[in-house]
Structures are given as structure tokens and as C-alpha cells.
Amino acid sequence: MEELNTIKIPEHLTPFLNFNRQQWSELRKSVPLKLTEQDLKPLLGFNEELSLDEVSTIYLPLARLINYYIEENLRRQTVLKRFLGGHNPKVPYIISIAGSVSVGKSTSARILQSLLANWPQARKVDLITTDGFLYPLEILQKKNLLQKKGFPVSYDTQRLIRFLADIKSGKRSVQAPIYSHLTYDIIPDQFDIVDQPDILILEGLNVLQIGSNKSNQLFVSDFVDFSIFVDADEEQLKEWYIKRFLKFRRSAFSDPNSYFKHFANLSEQEAIETASQIWDNINGLNLRQNILPTRERANLILKKGANHKVELVKLRK
């Protein structure tokens, strides 16, 4: 019997509409680009050189689509308020952005945040990464999970669920833990405060995970209104990861407070080999086992090619 995950779905039965760059770009319509080159630079990831053309071509149509969804969501809230005959707490619209290590999720999230916050309708847009919900380094070491960091098992998922439940219930001043990529750990007693935003963007590796099949179990995706998966071929992802590792070796790794300071003295060839091994044993494994299987659950998929340029947009029907 043919395995389910090997069955090829006929093109006309796919749940997605496919758009090439030109087709997607045309859906921008007349929406103006307010970002400048100067605005764009601080939004880019460590290893990315994204152009304003990419923002106009890919992210402006996406922001336009999301605003239509938000308007529809607000209409539903108005209907509910009228039906209940009372005051309902403000319910933020939650957007999740998933994808592999080194694919550029954080850059996509920051660009989207900037565009949505500067739309004609004034909206408060907060951005939280799930890195802050990783278990602290001490706990990961005790549980022998250091080599599984980034895998679903390395996150305090229940804490993340409680955080999202508080956000969706309209609670004020909800705390999100802060993660330091320098120390490779949670920063003790420091938090980002999320205070009733109009939109919350949640960025992370596993935000589309559904976990086990326990009855009455809540998942992160249960709180998400619109989900995005940033995609690329693994060969490309590994290349981007190695390039990023080499840049870190010449910069952040040389910081005496860096958890990875022992990598700073590697030769370039040693660094390439080390990064390749990390990818093969951890990041690539996590991609294949946990992240990639969730891709088709997204509302929208951005498929990247060379230079982080999106070549294909897949929108759920």
C-alpha cells in the first residue's frame, strides 16, 4: 500500500493557488511603498541583502491581503459584540511565521510588522519570537536536550500556550521571555511586554506544530488567525546557514560573552566543516522531521530561491 506522504495530489486538486513573482506583484494594486532604503536596513537579517523591489513585489501584496482578512475579522467581532449586547475585550489578530533555521523568518516578520504598522489605518503591531519560550540552558542540559535545541521538545510549549491564551483574551501587559543569541540562553528576569496590540506577529520554527494526539490538547495554531511558511530547498538553506556561521565567526563569536566563542579561532575550512556538521546533525534533521511536515498547514507559503528572493507564492484557497 502506498504511504500517505508519498501520494502525489493532482495539480487541480491542490488546496493552494500558485503565483509567480509577476502575478503576485500585480496584486499590490496601487498600494504605495512607504519604506526607504534607510528604513529597510535595520530590518534585514545578518546574512540577507533584501531590496526594496522584493518588499514591493512580495510583501506589499501580502500586507494588502492580510488587511482584508483583518477587516473581515473586525466585522465578525462587531457582530459578536452586537449579539452579546455588551463590551468585548479587544482581540488581537495573530499572524504566525514558520520555517527553517536560516530561511529568513525574522526578516520577513520585521518587514511585515513595519508595513502593517504603517498602513493607512493606524495599528499597533507587536512582534514576538518563540525563542524566548525555549527552556533555559540549564534545563536543556539536565534533560540532555542540548542537541535537540530548536526541536519541539526543547520548548516550554505550555508556557507559550498560556501566553497566547492571555493575548487572545485581551489581557493587559502580558510578559514574553527574552532570548539572547549571544549567551544562547533565556535572559533572567527580563521580558517583552505585549499590551493589547491590534496585531501580534509570532515568529518561530515550530509554530505550525500540532504535537501529539492527546484529547482536548491546545496547539499554538489554535490561536493563530493567519499562518505563513517561509520555504526554500534544503541545499540552499544549508548554504545560507554556513555563510551566516562564517560571518558570526568573524563578529559575534569573538565576543568574550558569546556561548560560541570557542568557534572564533577556527580556520575558515574548519568553520565550514563545523557548520556543515551542525546542519546535518541538528538543523537539517529538525527541518526534515518537524518543520517541513507542517508546511502544507500554512495559509500562505513563500518559496525562496537564490539571494533570498521569493520565486513562488502559494495561497490557500
Short mmCIF file of C-alpha atoms in Angstrom, two decimals:
data_model
loop_
_atom_site.label_atom_id
_atom_site.label_comp_id
_atom_site.label_asym_id
_atom_site.label_seq_id
_atom_site.Cartn_x
_atom_site.Cartn_y
_atom_site.Cartn_z
CA MET A 1 0.00 0.00 0.00
CA GLU A 2 1.35 3.41 -0.96
CA GLU A 3 2.35 5.56 2.01
CA LEU A 4 0.19 8.65 2.53
CA ASN A 5 3.11 11.08 2.41
CA THR A 6 4.19 9.80 -1.00
CA ILE A 7 0.83 10.26 -2.70
CA LYS A 8 1.05 12.96 -5.35
CA ILE A 9 -2.01 15.21 -5.35
CA PRO A 10 -3.13 16.20 -8.87
CA GLU A 11 -2.43 19.86 -9.63
CA HIS A 12 -6.11 20.74 -9.97
CA LEU A 13 -6.87 19.29 -6.53
CA THR A 14 -4.25 21.25 -4.60
CA PRO A 15 -5.60 23.42 -1.76
CA PHE A 16 -3.31 26.25 -2.90
CA LEU A 17 -3.37 28.90 -5.61
CA ASN A 18 0.10 29.37 -7.14
CA PHE A 19 1.53 32.75 -8.14
CA ASN A 20 4.87 33.57 -9.74
CA ARG A 21 6.59 36.85 -8.86
CA GLN A 22 4.90 38.84 -11.61
CA GLN A 23 1.43 37.51 -10.90
CA TRP A 24 1.77 38.16 -7.16
CA SER A 25 3.27 41.61 -7.69
CA GLU A 26 0.23 42.69 -9.69
CA LEU A 27 -1.92 42.09 -6.60
CA ARG A 28 -0.20 45.01 -4.92
CA LYS A 29 -2.53 47.25 -6.96
CA SER A 30 -1.88 50.89 -6.09
CA VAL A 31 -0.62 50.40 -2.54
CA PRO A 32 2.32 52.80 -2.06
CA LEU A 33 5.65 51.73 -0.57
CA LYS A 34 6.49 53.97 2.37
CA LEU A 35 9.69 52.17 3.36
CA THR A 36 13.00 53.68 2.25
CA GLU A 37 16.39 52.01 1.88
CA GLN A 38 17.33 53.55 5.22
CA ASP A 39 14.21 52.06 6.85
CA LEU A 40 14.92 48.64 5.33
CA LYS A 41 18.49 48.14 6.56
CA PRO A 42 17.73 47.57 10.26
CA LEU A 43 15.01 45.07 9.30
CA LEU A 44 17.35 42.73 7.44
CA GLY A 45 18.84 39.56 8.90
CA PHE A 46 22.55 39.06 9.46
CA ASN A 47 23.08 37.30 6.16
CA GLU A 48 20.48 38.92 3.91
CA GLU A 49 20.56 41.62 1.28
CA LEU A 50 16.92 42.22 0.53
CA SER A 51 15.95 45.02 -1.86
CA LEU A 52 13.04 47.44 -1.83
CA ASP A 53 11.94 45.71 -5.02
CA GLU A 54 11.48 42.49 -3.03
CA VAL A 55 9.41 44.38 -0.46
CA SER A 56 7.23 45.90 -3.20
CA THR A 57 6.89 42.68 -5.18
CA ILE A 58 6.24 40.21 -2.34
CA TYR A 59 5.44 41.91 0.95
CA LEU A 60 3.16 44.76 -0.13
CA PRO A 61 0.64 42.41 -1.78
CA LEU A 62 0.85 40.21 1.33
CA ALA A 63 0.20 43.17 3.63
CA ARG A 64 -2.76 44.15 1.44
CA LEU A 65 -4.21 40.63 1.69
CA ILE A 66 -3.74 40.48 5.46
CA ASN A 67 -5.50 43.81 5.88
CA TYR A 68 -8.52 42.42 4.04
CA TYR A 69 -8.53 39.47 6.45
CA ILE A 70 -8.21 41.80 9.44
CA GLU A 71 -11.13 43.93 8.26
CA GLU A 72 -13.25 40.80 7.94
CA ASN A 73 -12.16 39.70 11.41
CA LEU A 74 -13.16 43.08 12.86
CA ARG A 75 -16.59 42.79 11.21
CA ARG A 76 -17.08 39.40 12.88
CA GLN A 77 -16.11 40.89 16.25
CA THR A 78 -18.67 43.66 15.75
CA VAL A 79 -21.35 41.07 15.01
CA LEU A 80 -20.44 39.15 18.16
CA LYS A 81 -20.48 42.31 20.26
CA ARG A 82 -23.94 43.20 18.91
CA PHE A 83 -25.18 39.65 19.57
CA LEU A 84 -23.88 39.58 23.15
CA GLY A 85 -25.08 43.11 23.82
CA GLY A 86 -22.06 44.08 25.85
CA HIS A 87 -18.46 45.13 25.77
CA ASN A 88 -15.99 42.55 24.48
CA PRO A 89 -12.26 42.77 25.22
CA LYS A 90 -10.01 43.73 22.33
CA VAL A 91 -8.94 40.58 20.47
CA PRO A 92 -5.60 40.92 18.66
CA TYR A 93 -5.15 39.39 15.21
CA ILE A 94 -2.32 36.84 15.41
CA ILE A 95 -0.05 36.07 12.44
CA SER A 96 2.46 33.23 12.69
CA ILE A 97 5.60 32.89 10.57
CA ALA A 98 7.25 29.46 10.44
CA GLY A 99 10.19 27.97 8.57
CA SER A 100 13.69 26.56 8.90
CA VAL A 101 16.77 27.99 10.55
CA SER A 102 18.48 30.47 8.15
CA VAL A 103 15.46 30.84 5.83
CA GLY A 104 14.88 34.47 6.84
CA LYS A 105 11.77 34.21 9.04
CA SER A 106 12.87 37.07 11.28
CA THR A 107 13.43 39.41 8.34
CA SER A 108 10.02 38.53 6.89
CA ALA A 109 8.45 39.18 10.29
CA ARG A 110 10.14 42.58 10.74
CA ILE A 111 9.23 43.74 7.23
CA LEU A 112 5.63 42.66 7.68
CA GLN A 113 5.50 44.38 11.06
CA SER A 114 6.76 47.64 9.55
CA LEU A 115 4.33 47.52 6.63
CA LEU A 116 1.29 46.65 8.74
CA ALA A 117 2.12 49.28 11.37
CA ASN A 118 2.40 51.98 8.69
CA TRP A 119 -0.77 51.09 6.80
CA PRO A 120 -3.32 53.90 6.26
CA GLN A 121 -5.23 52.53 9.25
CA ALA A 122 -3.12 53.17 12.33
CA ARG A 123 -2.48 49.84 14.04
CA LYS A 124 -0.25 48.69 16.87
CA VAL A 125 1.80 45.69 15.71
CA ASP A 126 3.94 43.68 18.14
CA LEU A 127 6.48 41.00 17.21
CA ILE A 128 7.46 38.09 19.45
CA THR A 129 9.76 35.18 18.62
CA THR A 130 9.25 31.74 20.13
CA ASP A 131 12.98 31.62 21.04
CA GLY A 132 12.00 33.16 24.36
CA PHE A 133 9.92 30.07 25.12
CA LEU A 134 12.84 27.68 24.80
CA TYR A 135 13.73 26.01 28.07
CA PRO A 136 16.68 27.72 29.80
CA LEU A 137 20.10 26.25 29.00
CA GLU A 138 20.37 24.67 32.45
CA ILE A 139 17.15 22.71 31.95
CA LEU A 140 18.12 21.63 28.43
CA GLN A 141 21.42 20.32 29.80
CA LYS A 142 19.71 18.46 32.66
CA LYS A 143 17.25 16.85 30.24
CA ASN A 144 20.04 16.04 27.78
CA LEU A 145 18.29 18.10 25.11
CA LEU A 146 21.12 20.39 24.03
CA GLN A 147 21.46 18.56 20.72
CA LYS A 148 17.70 18.91 20.25
CA LYS A 149 17.57 22.66 20.78
CA GLY A 150 15.03 24.06 18.34
CA PHE A 151 13.14 20.76 18.19
CA PRO A 152 9.57 20.89 19.59
CA VAL A 153 10.67 19.05 22.75
CA SER A 154 13.06 21.91 23.66
CA TYR A 155 10.24 24.47 24.10
CA ASP A 156 8.09 25.20 27.12
CA THR A 157 5.01 24.81 24.94
CA GLN A 158 2.55 25.12 27.80
CA ARG A 159 4.02 28.50 28.73
CA LEU A 160 3.69 29.62 25.11
CA ILE A 161 0.08 28.41 25.01
CA ARG A 162 -0.72 30.35 28.21
CA PHE A 163 0.92 33.45 26.71
CA LEU A 164 -1.21 33.22 23.55
CA ALA A 165 -4.37 32.49 25.54
CA ASP A 166 -3.77 35.66 27.58
CA ILE A 167 -3.22 37.67 24.39
CA LYS A 168 -6.40 36.35 22.77
CA SER A 169 -8.44 37.00 25.93
CA GLY A 170 -7.48 40.68 25.80
CA LYS A 171 -5.31 40.65 28.91
CA ARG A 172 -3.14 43.73 29.50
CA SER A 173 0.67 43.72 29.78
CA VAL A 174 1.39 40.08 29.01
CA GLN A 175 5.04 39.06 29.55
CA ALA A 176 7.12 37.19 26.98
CA PRO A 177 10.57 35.85 27.98
CA ILE A 178 13.58 37.21 26.09
CA TYR A 179 16.22 35.00 24.46
CA SER A 180 19.85 36.03 23.90
CA HIS A 181 21.56 34.61 20.81
CA LEU A 182 24.85 35.81 22.31
CA THR A 183 24.61 33.76 25.51
CA TYR A 184 22.48 31.05 23.86
CA ASP A 185 20.08 31.29 26.80
CA ILE A 186 17.00 32.95 28.25
CA ILE A 187 17.78 36.31 29.89
CA PRO A 188 16.71 36.01 33.55
CA ASP A 189 14.00 38.38 34.79
CA GLN A 190 13.72 40.32 31.53
CA PHE A 191 10.57 40.36 29.42
CA ASP A 192 8.95 41.88 26.39
CA ILE A 193 5.56 43.31 27.28
CA VAL A 194 2.65 42.77 24.91
CA ASP A 195 -0.15 45.18 25.78
CA GLN A 196 -3.28 44.66 23.69
CA PRO A 197 -1.84 45.15 20.19
CA ASP A 198 -4.06 45.19 17.14
CA ILE A 199 -1.77 42.61 15.53
CA LEU A 200 0.72 40.18 17.05
CA ILE A 201 3.29 38.52 14.78
CA LEU A 202 4.62 35.27 16.25
CA GLU A 203 7.79 34.01 14.56
CA GLY A 204 9.40 30.63 15.17
CA LEU A 205 10.49 27.25 13.88
CA ASN A 206 7.58 25.19 15.11
CA VAL A 207 4.54 27.47 15.27
CA LEU A 208 2.58 25.15 12.95
CA GLN A 209 3.22 22.06 15.08
CA ILE A 210 0.23 20.10 16.36
CA GLY A 211 2.14 17.75 18.68
CA SER A 212 0.61 14.51 19.91
CA ASN A 213 -2.99 13.40 19.59
CA LYS A 214 -3.98 13.87 23.22
CA SER A 215 -7.64 14.72 23.67
CA ASN A 216 -8.51 18.34 24.50
CA GLN A 217 -4.95 19.44 23.74
CA LEU A 218 -4.43 23.03 22.63
CA PHE A 219 -1.86 23.95 19.98
CA VAL A 220 -0.18 27.23 19.06
CA SER A 221 -2.02 27.15 15.74
CA ASP A 222 -5.37 27.24 17.58
CA PHE A 223 -4.68 30.88 18.45
CA VAL A 224 -3.38 31.93 15.02
CA ASP A 225 -5.57 33.77 12.52
CA PHE A 226 -3.19 33.70 9.54
CA SER A 227 -0.10 31.50 9.12
CA ILE A 228 2.89 31.92 6.81
CA PHE A 229 5.60 29.38 5.99
CA VAL A 230 8.88 30.69 4.55
CA ASP A 231 10.31 27.91 2.41
CA ALA A 232 13.49 27.06 0.47
CA ASP A 233 15.25 23.92 -0.73
CA GLU A 234 17.43 22.33 1.95
CA GLU A 235 20.57 22.64 -0.16
CA GLN A 236 20.01 26.40 -0.31
CA LEU A 237 19.20 26.59 3.42
CA LYS A 238 22.40 24.77 4.34
CA GLU A 239 24.44 27.14 2.16
CA TRP A 240 22.83 30.17 3.85
CA TYR A 241 23.47 28.65 7.28
CA ILE A 242 27.16 28.10 6.56
CA LYS A 243 27.56 31.65 5.24
CA ARG A 244 25.88 33.03 8.35
CA PHE A 245 28.09 30.88 10.58
CA LEU A 246 31.22 32.25 8.86
CA LYS A 247 30.02 35.83 9.39
CA PHE A 248 29.30 35.15 13.06
CA ARG A 249 32.79 33.63 13.38
CA ARG A 250 34.26 36.99 12.36
CA SER A 251 31.95 39.02 14.60
CA ALA A 252 29.63 37.77 17.36
CA PHE A 253 31.66 34.65 18.15
CA SER A 254 34.65 36.82 19.06
CA ASP A 255 32.67 38.46 21.89
CA PRO A 256 34.03 37.08 25.20
CA ASN A 257 30.44 36.71 26.45
CA SER A 258 29.43 34.58 23.47
CA TYR A 259 28.46 30.99 24.15
CA PHE A 260 30.15 30.15 20.84
CA LYS A 261 33.43 31.99 21.48
CA HIS A 262 35.32 28.69 21.07
CA PHE A 263 34.41 28.82 17.37
CA ALA A 264 36.11 32.18 16.81
CA ASN A 265 39.56 30.64 16.40
CA LEU A 266 38.56 28.07 13.81
CA SER A 267 40.14 28.35 10.38
CA GLU A 268 37.70 29.05 7.56
CA GLN A 269 37.80 25.43 6.42
CA GLU A 270 37.28 24.18 9.98
CA ALA A 271 34.37 26.61 10.38
CA ILE A 272 32.75 25.38 7.17
CA GLU A 273 33.09 21.76 8.29
CA THR A 274 31.74 22.56 11.76
CA ALA A 275 28.74 24.47 10.39
CA SER A 276 28.05 21.66 7.93
CA GLN A 277 28.06 19.09 10.75
CA ILE A 278 25.75 21.23 12.90
CA TRP A 279 23.36 21.50 9.99
CA ASP A 280 23.41 17.79 9.20
CA ASN A 281 23.07 16.65 12.83
CA ILE A 282 20.69 19.28 14.22
CA ASN A 283 19.12 21.91 11.94
CA GLY A 284 18.66 19.75 8.87
CA LEU A 285 17.31 16.91 10.99
CA ASN A 286 14.84 19.24 12.69
CA LEU A 287 13.79 20.59 9.30
CA ARG A 288 13.03 17.17 7.87
CA GLN A 289 11.47 15.65 10.99
CA ASN A 290 9.47 18.53 12.44
CA ILE A 291 9.34 21.71 10.37
CA LEU A 292 8.84 20.65 6.77
CA PRO A 293 5.93 18.30 7.56
CA THR A 294 3.95 21.34 8.82
CA ARG A 295 4.43 23.44 5.68
CA GLU A 296 1.15 22.47 4.00
CA ARG A 297 -0.80 23.58 7.07
CA ALA A 298 0.07 27.24 6.39
CA ASN A 299 -2.34 29.73 4.85
CA LEU A 300 0.46 31.07 2.67
CA ILE A 301 3.85 29.70 1.57
CA LEU A 302 6.70 31.92 0.35
CA LYS A 303 9.14 29.76 -1.65
CA LYS A 304 12.59 31.33 -1.90
CA GLY A 305 15.31 30.82 -4.46
CA ALA A 306 18.79 32.30 -4.72
CA ASN A 307 19.60 35.55 -2.84
CA HIS A 308 16.53 35.11 -0.64
CA LYS A 309 14.23 36.19 -3.48
CA VAL A 310 10.74 34.70 -3.37
CA GLU A 311 10.06 32.82 -6.61
CA LEU A 312 6.67 31.31 -5.82
CA VAL A 313 3.75 32.29 -3.58
CA LYS A 314 1.20 29.64 -2.62
CA LEU A 315 -2.06 30.91 -1.13
CA ARG A 316 -4.58 28.57 0.45
CA LYS A 317 -7.91 28.66 -1.37
#
